[in-house]
Amino acid sequence: MSDPFPKVATRRMEELVTELGRVGEQQPGGGLIRFAYDDAWRAAGALVARWMTEVGLQVRTDAVGNVFGRLPGTESASTVLTGSHIDTVRFGGRYDGALGILTGLAAIEELIRTCGRPRRSLELVALCEEESSRFAADFFGSRAMLGTIGPDEPDTLRDADGVTLAAAMRRVGLDPAAIGSARRTDVEAFVELHIEQGRVLYDEGTQIGVVSAITGLRWLDVTVTGRADHAGATPMDLRLDAMQGAAEMTQAATALAEAEGRPAVATCGMWQVHPGGVNIVPERVTFSIDLRHPGEATLDRLAGRIRQECERIATRRGLEVTLDDTKAVAPAPMDEPLQKVIAEAAEGQGVSARPMPSGAGHDSQMWAPHVPTAMIFVPSVEGRSHCPEEYTPAEDCAVGASVLAGTLRDIAY
Amino acid sequence: MSDPFPKVATRRMEELVTELGRVGEQQPGGGLIRFAYDDAWRAAGALVARWMTEVGLQVRTDAVGNVFGRLPGTESASTVLTGSHIDTVRFGGRYDGALGILTGLAAIEELIRTCGRPRRSLELVALCEEESSRFAADFFGSRAMLGTIGPDEPDTLRDADGVTLAAAMRRVGLDPAAIGSARRTDVEAFVELHIEQGRVLYDEGTQIGVVSAITGLRWLDVTVTGRADHAGATPMDLRLDAMQGAAEMTQAATALAEAEGRPAVATCGMWQVHPGGVNIVPERVTFSIDLRHPGEATLDRLAGRIRQECERIATRRGLEVTLDDTKAVAPAPMDEPLQKVIAEAAEGQGVSARPMPSGAGHDSQMWAPHVPTAMIFVPSVEGRSHCPEEYTPAEDCAVGASVLAGTLRDIAY
């Protein structure tokens, strides 16, 4: 390996982020919409393909619309993959997903300039779909490459207008019958750079997060039932107030996550209080619990304790409670040798870094069970994400791209 | 006074409740709508007027549509008034308001039969409006008699269709310009029978409640502001979760009412949690507090303590909180000599009775500052009210009517 460590220029990142950030922008500052297979999505893919060609990569699109730029290796056909997704949420920002593609482009560009061709093939991917914003197709791009798309998905998944995923693919010249051909077996490592989407790095002033694991997740819907009564005519001691029970339960749930300590989190974000009159004792409350931890056993234990606490509170108050599991995602630990490579690359660049779990989901969690996988986080200003205000300064993007370049050099050269 | 105590027959109450309960009924079991000045309201007033005539009372309607049945006294022109309101809430029951008119009718009928003419004039009233269901005109009938209707009310109060109160009055042949003529200065006592609308009497199996005071009320809107964050990517210790603060505040508010003991009540019935996503930490929560107590000083003290607690919780959690006063109603103590008369009438009938505050508002709270006023409560099955299920067995109605008769005999004969 050659020294000094590769450095991506801030100006280059500024340029790339600005230009791709215009594709799908609704109005200046109004956020982006790039949904899978829509016109903005197509334009973004074409722009990235043009950049890949300019950098000297071999460009190719697969059966689901993933766009690849390949730098063939001198000694091995096995592939080191980097990149992220090109689609956005509704009124999303310019960094979520996109930055993993753009830093990958800038990193490979810099490696070609400073190190020439790699031993192992190096490939950049703009994954077609991750956000489920148009179709409930989460991680569609990654899953196509891993061969885990169900045969019924293209014809059964529909967008809000009733258009099937298959029809949307055909509209942009893709053949749903060919999805199987997107499968890849030559990928031997996947490295994804992403914005943190939280405020840990930003608050600490740390430049790089080395992801230790992508969190596991449980979603629960809690329904508490009491009795509606007249707010004036019913003494406190004769009430069965569903909201008072729910207030105690939500505090118990978050207290359990707090007692567990980082990185356990519990969030109760969605609330419905029935009948909702100022002068009526609440009869029924439904609220959501979003529980996350990167350890499956801890997740199971916390979910069990939350259930016990809710039932204990309900019994003591004479209320009824039901807890429905609505979603479960297994944790995805990142590859330890790759984490070490990233940490060393950061150290080599003189950049501050820390290990941390990812509390949000990413393409990497699809890859991790199959291939050594790792993630590099860069700071999100004020932790904002999935909104037009999403922002990471170009300097921080360039630091991330340089650490990514150092990592890829270590693996592929 | 003659003995034995006057007894109203269960069958008579059954008959009256059933017949008036058909007027305005939307469908069998579907609840009543009798809004001020609508057709059902007019039909109900006509039916009550016919019954008053049949019983031998002098019938008269005043400028706002209150219907009176008068039994002139032999010695005095001063009037002992009984009755309640004839309007209902939307999809209301057959008892709220109506039962005060019907028990008054049956009580006076029984007094005429057993005792003849009173010394003081005895008058039954079907008050035109109490519920504010059509116009925000609360207690319009009582306020007309007390001369406290503002000059602008008839032309500024509008129903949901934009019809002014004045236009609605004209449609049924009433002249808004004549409202002043409804004022009465001869009333020297007001006794109102009403269903409890709570479950204290029902749960205890007590037959009569002697109202000590009508509760005072404070309504507050509490707005708690924190910060929206990603539910996965934001550690618990970096959150400003508005809902966790609000949950602690609502528990503090109800705990203060519980610690105060009966009859203090605090209810948090209306909740809005923003932005309301499963995976977003709540940024802003607004909830209502309905606080009631029959003592003004206690009400002030409790409201002050709730405010302090909310501010203390907000400060500790790094949240902002504002508390807006949206409504305040002063408590209305009932006349003590009249309470004693009611208690003695109950004892004379061999009926169980207890003093209790009213947690709901009633016409009597308009009268209490001007005239010795008292209220008799009868049980509400399961505390249900303002709904089609509102129910008081005819036996309990007859017991109430008999106690009302005994009370009126004591005052007027």
GROMACS .gro file of C-alpha atoms in nm, chain A:
model
  413
    1MET     CA    1   0.000   0.000   0.000
    2SER     CA    2   0.117   0.350  -0.080
    3ASP     CA    3   0.123   0.641   0.159
    4PRO     CA    4   0.019   0.911   0.235
    5PHE     CA    5  -0.349   0.829   0.295
    6PRO     CA    6  -0.583   0.927   0.012
    7LYS     CA    7  -0.762   1.259   0.066
    8VAL     CA    8  -1.087   1.358  -0.104
    9ALA     CA    9  -1.125   1.733  -0.159
   10THR     CA   10  -1.404   1.923   0.016
   11ARG     CA   11  -1.480   2.110  -0.306
   12ARG     CA   12  -1.537   1.782  -0.492
   13MET     CA   13  -1.791   1.664  -0.231
   14GLU     CA   14  -1.965   2.004  -0.235
   15GLU     CA   15  -1.997   1.982  -0.614
   16LEU     CA   16  -2.135   1.626  -0.618
   17VAL     CA   17  -2.381   1.680  -0.331
   18THR     CA   18  -2.510   2.003  -0.483
   19GLU     CA   19  -2.563   1.861  -0.830
   20LEU     CA   20  -2.733   1.534  -0.730
   21GLY     CA   21  -2.930   1.728  -0.466
   22ARG     CA   22  -3.111   1.917  -0.742
   23VAL     CA   23  -3.254   1.598  -0.892
   24GLY     CA   24  -3.604   1.552  -0.752
   25GLU     CA   25  -3.601   1.873  -0.550
   26GLN     CA   26  -3.960   1.998  -0.524
   27GLN     CA   27  -3.868   2.362  -0.479
   28PRO     CA   28  -3.558   2.535  -0.339
   29GLY     CA   29  -3.529   2.413   0.023
   30GLY     CA   30  -3.851   2.215  -0.011
   31GLY     CA   31  -3.702   1.867   0.002
   32LEU     CA   32  -3.652   1.590  -0.253
   33ILE     CA   33  -3.880   1.322  -0.389
   34ARG     CA   34  -3.700   1.041  -0.572
   35PHE     CA   35  -3.926   0.739  -0.551
   36ALA     CA   36  -3.829   0.408  -0.709
   37TYR     CA   37  -3.885   0.413  -1.087
   38ASP     CA   38  -4.016   0.769  -1.110
   39ASP     CA   39  -3.867   1.031  -1.342
   40ALA     CA   40  -3.643   1.196  -1.081
   41TRP     CA   41  -3.513   0.853  -0.980
   42ARG     CA   42  -3.432   0.779  -1.344
   43ALA     CA   43  -3.256   1.115  -1.389
   44ALA     CA   44  -3.051   1.060  -1.072
   45GLY     CA   45  -2.938   0.717  -1.193
   46ALA     CA   46  -2.841   0.862  -1.531
   47LEU     CA   47  -2.637   1.138  -1.364
   48VAL     CA   48  -2.453   0.891  -1.141
   49ALA     CA   49  -2.388   0.664  -1.444
   50ARG     CA   50  -2.240   0.962  -1.632
   51TRP     CA   51  -2.010   1.042  -1.338
   52MET     CA   52  -1.904   0.677  -1.315
   53THR     CA   53  -1.809   0.680  -1.682
   54GLU     CA   54  -1.617   1.006  -1.641
   55VAL     CA   55  -1.419   0.853  -1.353
   56GLY     CA   56  -1.330   0.556  -1.577
   57LEU     CA   57  -1.559   0.287  -1.439
   58GLN     CA   58  -1.741   0.022  -1.642
   59VAL     CA   59  -2.109   0.116  -1.612
   60ARG     CA   60  -2.393  -0.132  -1.604
   61THR     CA   61  -2.757  -0.141  -1.483
   62ASP     CA   62  -2.906  -0.463  -1.351
   63ALA     CA   63  -3.257  -0.606  -1.379
   64VAL     CA   64  -3.404  -0.398  -1.094
   65GLY     CA   65  -3.229  -0.072  -1.187
   66ASN     CA   66  -2.928  -0.083  -0.956
   67VAL     CA   67  -2.654   0.119  -1.129
   68PHE     CA   68  -2.295  -0.015  -1.106
   69GLY     CA   69  -1.955   0.134  -1.183
   70ARG     CA   70  -1.683  -0.131  -1.188
   71LEU     CA   71  -1.306  -0.102  -1.164
   72PRO     CA   72  -1.178  -0.452  -1.251
   73GLY     CA   73  -0.910  -0.603  -1.026
   74THR     CA   74  -0.574  -0.720  -1.151
   75GLU     CA   75  -0.564  -1.043  -0.953
   76SER     CA   76  -0.916  -1.146  -0.853
   77ALA     CA   77  -1.270  -1.145  -0.987
   78SER     CA   78  -1.406  -1.116  -0.632
   79THR     CA   79  -1.570  -0.781  -0.572
   80VAL     CA   80  -1.542  -0.521  -0.296
   81LEU     CA   81  -1.870  -0.330  -0.309
   82THR     CA   82  -1.943   0.019  -0.181
   83GLY     CA   83  -2.241   0.250  -0.223
   84SER     CA   84  -2.590   0.311  -0.086
   85HIS     CA   85  -2.941   0.385  -0.212
   86ILE     CA   86  -3.047   0.658  -0.454
   87ASP     CA   87  -3.417   0.681  -0.361
   88THR     CA   88  -3.545   0.926  -0.098
   89VAL     CA   89  -3.835   0.959   0.142
   90ARG     CA   90  -4.108   1.213   0.059
   91PHE     CA   91  -3.958   1.560   0.107
   92GLY     CA   92  -3.629   1.404   0.212
   93GLY     CA   93  -3.282   1.556   0.220
   94ARG     CA   94  -2.977   1.545  -0.006
   95TYR     CA   95  -2.762   1.313   0.209
   96ASP     CA   96  -2.958   1.004   0.321
   97GLY     CA   97  -2.842   0.729   0.083
   98ALA     CA   98  -2.701   0.968  -0.178
   99LEU     CA   99  -2.392   1.047   0.028
  100GLY     CA  100  -2.288   0.679   0.031
  101ILE     CA  101  -2.287   0.680  -0.351
  102LEU     CA  102  -2.113   1.018  -0.385
  103THR     CA  103  -1.840   0.948  -0.128
  104GLY     CA  104  -1.787   0.609  -0.298
  105LEU     CA  105  -1.748   0.783  -0.634
  106ALA     CA  106  -1.503   1.040  -0.496
  107ALA     CA  107  -1.310   0.773  -0.303
  108ILE     CA  108  -1.264   0.548  -0.607
  109GLU     CA  109  -1.174   0.849  -0.822
  110GLU     CA  110  -0.902   0.937  -0.569
  111LEU     CA  111  -0.780   0.574  -0.547
  112ILE     CA  112  -0.749   0.551  -0.927
  113ARG     CA  113  -0.552   0.877  -0.927
  114THR     CA  114  -0.316   0.780  -0.645
  115CYS     CA  115  -0.303   0.397  -0.659
  116GLY     CA  116  -0.418   0.290  -1.006
  117ARG     CA  117  -0.596  -0.044  -1.049
  118PRO     CA  118  -0.675  -0.258  -0.743
  119ARG     CA  119  -0.594  -0.625  -0.693
  120ARG     CA  120  -0.958  -0.714  -0.619
  121SER     CA  121  -1.235  -0.561  -0.830
  122LEU     CA  122  -1.387  -0.248  -0.679
  123GLU     CA  123  -1.748  -0.167  -0.753
  124LEU     CA  124  -1.969   0.130  -0.673
  125VAL     CA  125  -2.346   0.080  -0.657
  126ALA     CA  126  -2.642   0.317  -0.658
  127LEU     CA  127  -2.904   0.087  -0.506
  128CYS     CA  128  -3.248   0.138  -0.658
  129GLU     CA  129  -3.471   0.128  -0.351
  130GLU     CA  130  -3.434   0.126   0.028
  131GLU     CA  131  -3.688   0.363   0.182
  132SER     CA  132  -4.020   0.191   0.098
  133SER     CA  133  -4.152   0.536   0.016
  134ARG     CA  134  -4.344   0.430  -0.294
  135PHE     CA  135  -4.375   0.051  -0.256
  136ALA     CA  136  -4.342  -0.149   0.068
  137ALA     CA  137  -4.038  -0.307  -0.093
  138ASP     CA  138  -3.772  -0.221   0.169
  139PHE     CA  139  -3.416  -0.280   0.055
  140PHE     CA  140  -3.536  -0.391  -0.290
  141GLY     CA  141  -3.201  -0.315  -0.454
  142SER     CA  142  -2.995  -0.507  -0.199
  143ARG     CA  143  -3.242  -0.793  -0.187
  144ALA     CA  144  -3.230  -0.832  -0.566
  145MET     CA  145  -2.852  -0.867  -0.547
  146LEU     CA  146  -2.885  -1.119  -0.263
  147GLY     CA  147  -3.160  -1.318  -0.438
  148THR     CA  148  -3.414  -1.274  -0.159
  149ILE     CA  149  -3.703  -1.107  -0.346
  150GLY     CA  150  -4.021  -1.312  -0.327
  151PRO     CA  151  -4.168  -1.423  -0.662
  152ASP     CA  152  -4.500  -1.245  -0.588
  153GLU     CA  153  -4.356  -0.907  -0.488
  154PRO     CA  154  -4.350  -0.734  -0.830
  155ASP     CA  155  -4.718  -0.806  -0.899
  156THR     CA  156  -4.856  -0.760  -0.548
  157LEU     CA  157  -4.674  -0.453  -0.418
  158ARG     CA  158  -4.863  -0.139  -0.525
  159ASP     CA  159  -4.801   0.230  -0.480
  160ALA     CA  160  -5.062   0.476  -0.348
  161ASP     CA  161  -5.213   0.506  -0.697
  162GLY     CA  162  -5.252   0.128  -0.732
  163VAL     CA  163  -4.961   0.088  -0.977
  164THR     CA  164  -4.781  -0.244  -0.927
  165LEU     CA  165  -4.407  -0.257  -0.880
  166ALA     CA  166  -4.392  -0.469  -1.197
  167ALA     CA  167  -4.574  -0.203  -1.401
  168ALA     CA  168  -4.349   0.070  -1.258
  169MET     CA  169  -4.041  -0.132  -1.359
  170ARG     CA  170  -4.174  -0.189  -1.713
  171ARG     CA  171  -4.239   0.182  -1.754
  172VAL     CA  172  -3.863   0.246  -1.717
  173GLY     CA  173  -3.769  -0.044  -1.947
  174LEU     CA  174  -3.697  -0.308  -1.680
  175ASP     CA  175  -3.832  -0.665  -1.703
  176PRO     CA  176  -3.969  -0.800  -1.372
  177ALA     CA  177  -3.928  -1.156  -1.504
  178ALA     CA  178  -3.552  -1.098  -1.512
  179ILE     CA  179  -3.515  -1.006  -1.142
  180GLY     CA  180  -3.333  -1.334  -1.074
  181SER     CA  181  -3.049  -1.224  -1.299
  182ALA     CA  182  -2.963  -0.941  -1.057
  183ARG     CA  183  -2.827  -1.190  -0.806
  184ARG     CA  184  -2.458  -1.153  -0.728
  185THR     CA  185  -2.232  -1.418  -0.573
  186ASP     CA  186  -1.897  -1.249  -0.632
  187VAL     CA  187  -1.930  -0.978  -0.364
  188GLU     CA  188  -1.689  -1.049  -0.079
  189ALA     CA  189  -1.723  -0.727   0.120
  190PHE     CA  190  -1.972  -0.441   0.142
  191VAL     CA  191  -1.883  -0.103   0.290
  192GLU     CA  192  -2.155   0.163   0.317
  193LEU     CA  193  -2.106   0.524   0.419
  194HIS     CA  194  -2.418   0.697   0.557
  195ILE     CA  195  -2.516   1.001   0.759
  196GLU     CA  196  -2.573   0.914   1.125
  197GLN     CA  197  -2.934   1.050   1.131
  198GLY     CA  198  -2.886   1.101   1.505
  199ARG     CA  199  -2.694   1.359   1.705
  200VAL     CA  200  -2.429   1.156   1.886
  201LEU     CA  201  -2.138   1.250   1.655
  202TYR     CA  202  -2.266   1.607   1.611
  203ASP     CA  203  -2.304   1.667   1.986
  204GLU     CA  204  -1.962   1.515   2.061
  205GLY     CA  205  -1.782   1.674   1.769
  206THR     CA  206  -1.660   1.330   1.657
  207GLN     CA  207  -1.595   1.304   1.282
  208ILE     CA  208  -1.650   0.936   1.211
  209GLY     CA  209  -1.873   0.663   1.357
  210VAL     CA  210  -1.763   0.303   1.304
  211VAL     CA  211  -2.085   0.106   1.317
  212SER     CA  212  -2.066  -0.196   1.546
  213ALA     CA  213  -2.412  -0.332   1.470
  214ILE     CA  214  -2.739  -0.223   1.314
  215THR     CA  215  -3.003  -0.227   1.578
  216GLY     CA  216  -3.279  -0.484   1.610
  217LEU     CA  217  -3.632  -0.352   1.640
  218ARG     CA  218  -3.968  -0.441   1.790
  219TRP     CA  219  -4.286  -0.246   1.728
  220LEU     CA  220  -4.577  -0.291   1.966
  221ASP     CA  221  -4.925  -0.139   1.966
  222VAL     CA  222  -5.055  -0.101   2.320
  223THR     CA  223  -5.431  -0.063   2.372
  224VAL     CA  224  -5.554   0.035   2.717
  225THR     CA  225  -5.926   0.015   2.790
  226GLY     CA  226  -6.103   0.173   3.085
  227ARG     CA  227  -6.443   0.342   3.109
  228ALA     CA  228  -6.571   0.676   2.978
  229ASP     CA  229  -6.726   0.884   3.257
  230HIS     CA  230  -6.844   1.240   3.316
  231ALA     CA  231  -6.541   1.448   3.412
  232GLY     CA  232  -6.737   1.644   3.671
  233ALA     CA  233  -6.971   1.386   3.817
  234THR     CA  234  -6.729   1.094   3.866
  235PRO     CA  235  -6.503   1.100   4.175
  236MET     CA  236  -6.137   1.013   4.113
  237ASP     CA  237  -6.164   0.691   4.316
  238LEU     CA  238  -6.447   0.557   4.096
  239ARG     CA  239  -6.270   0.610   3.763
  240LEU     CA  240  -6.113   0.367   3.521
  241ASP     CA  241  -5.911   0.628   3.331
  242ALA     CA  242  -5.737   0.465   3.034
  243MET     CA  243  -5.507   0.764   2.979
  244GLN     CA  244  -5.372   0.762   3.332
  245GLY     CA  245  -5.285   0.396   3.288
  246ALA     CA  246  -5.125   0.464   2.950
  247ALA     CA  247  -4.923   0.756   3.094
  248GLU     CA  248  -4.782   0.524   3.359
  249MET     CA  249  -4.709   0.254   3.100
  250THR     CA  250  -4.523   0.484   2.861
  251GLN     CA  251  -4.308   0.606   3.148
  252ALA     CA  252  -4.237   0.249   3.254
  253ALA     CA  253  -4.136   0.154   2.898
  254THR     CA  254  -3.895   0.443   2.855
  255ALA     CA  255  -3.758   0.398   3.209
  256LEU     CA  256  -3.667   0.037   3.122
  257ALA     CA  257  -3.475   0.153   2.814
  258GLU     CA  258  -3.304   0.426   3.020
  259ALA     CA  259  -3.209   0.179   3.292
  260GLU     CA  260  -3.063  -0.053   3.028
  261GLY     CA  261  -2.848   0.237   2.907
  262ARG     CA  262  -2.718   0.316   2.559
  263PRO     CA  263  -2.787   0.194   2.296
  264ALA     CA  264  -3.130   0.074   2.417
  265VAL     CA  265  -3.409   0.312   2.305
  266ALA     CA  266  -3.786   0.308   2.348
  267THR     CA  267  -4.015   0.560   2.182
  268CYS     CA  268  -4.391   0.606   2.216
  269GLY     CA  269  -4.468   0.832   1.922
  270MET     CA  270  -4.824   0.762   1.805
  271TRP     CA  271  -5.121   0.827   2.034
  272GLN     CA  272  -5.497   0.800   1.999
  273VAL     CA  273  -5.715   0.895   2.294
  274HIS     CA  274  -6.086   0.809   2.270
  275PRO     CA  275  -6.338   0.972   2.290
  276GLY     CA  276  -6.116   1.278   2.327
  277GLY     CA  277  -6.355   1.523   2.497
  278VAL     CA  278  -6.228   1.785   2.743
  279ASN     CA  279  -6.494   1.679   2.995
  280ILE     CA  280  -6.493   1.302   2.941
  281VAL     CA  281  -6.271   1.053   3.123
  282PRO     CA  282  -6.070   0.869   2.850
  283GLU     CA  283  -6.216   0.526   2.773
  284ARG     CA  284  -5.953   0.385   2.539
  285VAL     CA  285  -5.596   0.478   2.447
  286THR     CA  286  -5.376   0.322   2.181
  287PHE     CA  287  -5.008   0.406   2.162
  288SER     CA  288  -4.706   0.268   1.979
  289ILE     CA  289  -4.381   0.145   2.127
  290ASP     CA  290  -4.070   0.141   1.907
  291LEU     CA  291  -3.803  -0.057   2.095
  292ARG     CA  292  -3.449  -0.099   1.962
  293HIS     CA  293  -3.124  -0.263   2.068
  294PRO     CA  294  -2.845  -0.427   1.867
  295GLY     CA  295  -2.857  -0.742   2.087
  296GLU     CA  296  -3.140  -0.987   2.018
  297ALA     CA  297  -3.139  -1.126   2.373
  298THR     CA  298  -3.155  -0.777   2.525
  299LEU     CA  299  -3.438  -0.688   2.289
  300ASP     CA  300  -3.634  -0.997   2.393
  301ARG     CA  301  -3.573  -0.928   2.760
  302LEU     CA  302  -3.677  -0.560   2.732
  303ALA     CA  303  -3.988  -0.641   2.531
  304GLY     CA  304  -4.084  -0.901   2.792
  305ARG     CA  305  -4.030  -0.657   3.079
  306ILE     CA  306  -4.236  -0.386   2.904
  307ARG     CA  307  -4.521  -0.633   2.857
  308GLN     CA  308  -4.504  -0.736   3.224
  309GLU     CA  309  -4.501  -0.375   3.343
  310CYS     CA  310  -4.798  -0.279   3.125
  311GLU     CA  311  -4.997  -0.576   3.250
  312ARG     CA  312  -4.905  -0.507   3.612
  313ILE     CA  313  -5.013  -0.141   3.578
  314ALA     CA  314  -5.339  -0.239   3.407
  315THR     CA  315  -5.424  -0.494   3.676
  316ARG     CA  316  -5.353  -0.250   3.958
  317ARG     CA  317  -5.575   0.014   3.794
  318GLY     CA  318  -5.860  -0.219   3.691
  319LEU     CA  319  -5.790  -0.153   3.323
  320GLU     CA  320  -5.752  -0.394   3.034
  321VAL     CA  321  -5.442  -0.390   2.818
  322THR     CA  322  -5.341  -0.569   2.500
  323LEU     CA  323  -4.996  -0.552   2.338
  324ASP     CA  324  -4.980  -0.643   1.969
  325ASP     CA  325  -4.647  -0.711   1.798
  326THR     CA  326  -4.660  -0.525   1.467
  327LYS     CA  327  -4.300  -0.554   1.345
  328ALA     CA  328  -3.973  -0.725   1.438
  329VAL     CA  329  -3.631  -0.680   1.276
  330ALA     CA  330  -3.330  -0.883   1.388
  331PRO     CA  331  -3.009  -0.698   1.480
  332ALA     CA  332  -2.723  -0.710   1.227
  333PRO     CA  333  -2.370  -0.709   1.375
  334MET     CA  334  -2.105  -0.557   1.147
  335ASP     CA  335  -1.790  -0.747   1.050
  336GLU     CA  336  -1.523  -0.698   1.317
  337PRO     CA  337  -1.212  -0.707   1.094
  338LEU     CA  338  -1.372  -0.449   0.866
  339GLN     CA  339  -1.456  -0.227   1.167
  340LYS     CA  340  -1.086  -0.242   1.257
  341VAL     CA  341  -0.987  -0.143   0.902
  342ILE     CA  342  -1.216   0.160   0.915
  343ALA     CA  343  -1.086   0.265   1.258
  344GLU     CA  344  -0.729   0.239   1.131
  345ALA     CA  345  -0.813   0.438   0.818
  346ALA     CA  346  -0.958   0.712   1.038
  347GLU     CA  347  -0.655   0.706   1.262
  348GLY     CA  348  -0.427   0.725   0.958
  349GLN     CA  349  -0.613   1.036   0.844
  350GLY     CA  350  -0.585   1.191   1.189
  351VAL     CA  351  -0.962   1.192   1.216
  352SER     CA  352  -1.157   1.134   1.540
  353ALA     CA  353  -1.369   0.819   1.536
  354ARG     CA  354  -1.578   0.610   1.773
  355PRO     CA  355  -1.757   0.278   1.757
  356MET     CA  356  -2.136   0.310   1.773
  357PRO     CA  357  -2.445   0.110   1.689
  358SER     CA  358  -2.681   0.227   1.419
  359GLY     CA  359  -3.028   0.291   1.554
  360ALA     CA  360  -3.173   0.326   1.204
  361GLY     CA  361  -3.204   0.055   0.941
  362HIS     CA  362  -2.973   0.042   0.634
  363ASP     CA  363  -2.897  -0.171   0.327
  364SER     CA  364  -2.601  -0.308   0.523
  365GLN     CA  365  -2.834  -0.506   0.747
  366MET     CA  366  -2.941  -0.706   0.440
  367TRP     CA  367  -2.580  -0.776   0.345
  368ALA     CA  368  -2.438  -0.854   0.690
  369PRO     CA  369  -2.574  -1.211   0.718
  370HIS     CA  370  -2.420  -1.299   0.379
  371VAL     CA  371  -2.098  -1.100   0.334
  372PRO     CA  372  -1.847  -0.918   0.560
  373THR     CA  373  -2.017  -0.580   0.591
  374ALA     CA  374  -1.930  -0.250   0.758
  375MET     CA  375  -2.065   0.104   0.782
  376ILE     CA  376  -1.904   0.445   0.818
  377PHE     CA  377  -2.114   0.721   0.976
  378VAL     CA  378  -2.060   1.093   0.927
  379PRO     CA  379  -2.228   1.354   1.149
  380SER     CA  380  -2.581   1.487   1.090
  381VAL     CA  381  -2.614   1.851   1.195
  382GLU     CA  382  -2.853   1.856   1.493
  383GLY     CA  383  -2.937   1.495   1.412
  384ARG     CA  384  -3.190   1.606   1.150
  385SER     CA  385  -3.282   1.350   0.883
  386HIS     CA  386  -3.570   1.255   0.651
  387CYS     CA  387  -3.642   1.626   0.608
  388PRO     CA  388  -3.525   1.914   0.386
  389GLU     CA  389  -3.305   2.041   0.674
  390GLU     CA  390  -3.090   1.725   0.662
  391TYR     CA  391  -2.731   1.855   0.644
  392THR     CA  392  -2.369   1.744   0.669
  393PRO     CA  393  -2.102   2.007   0.591
  394ALA     CA  394  -1.890   1.934   0.281
  395GLU     CA  395  -1.580   1.914   0.504
  396ASP     CA  396  -1.739   1.629   0.699
  397CYS     CA  397  -1.844   1.460   0.375
  398ALA     CA  398  -1.486   1.483   0.249
  399VAL     CA  399  -1.349   1.339   0.575
  400GLY     CA  400  -1.593   1.047   0.537
  401ALA     CA  401  -1.494   0.997   0.171
  402SER     CA  402  -1.127   0.995   0.264
  403VAL     CA  403  -1.182   0.736   0.539
  404LEU     CA  404  -1.385   0.530   0.293
  405ALA     CA  405  -1.102   0.559   0.039
  406GLY     CA  406  -0.850   0.445   0.299
  407THR     CA  407  -1.075   0.152   0.389
  408LEU     CA  408  -1.128   0.043   0.029
  409ARG     CA  409  -0.753   0.076  -0.039
  410ASP     CA  410  -0.680  -0.153   0.252
  411ILE     CA  411  -0.927  -0.418   0.133
  412ALA     CA  412  -0.895  -0.402  -0.244
  413TYR     CA  413  -0.534  -0.300  -0.312
   0.00000   0.00000   0.00000
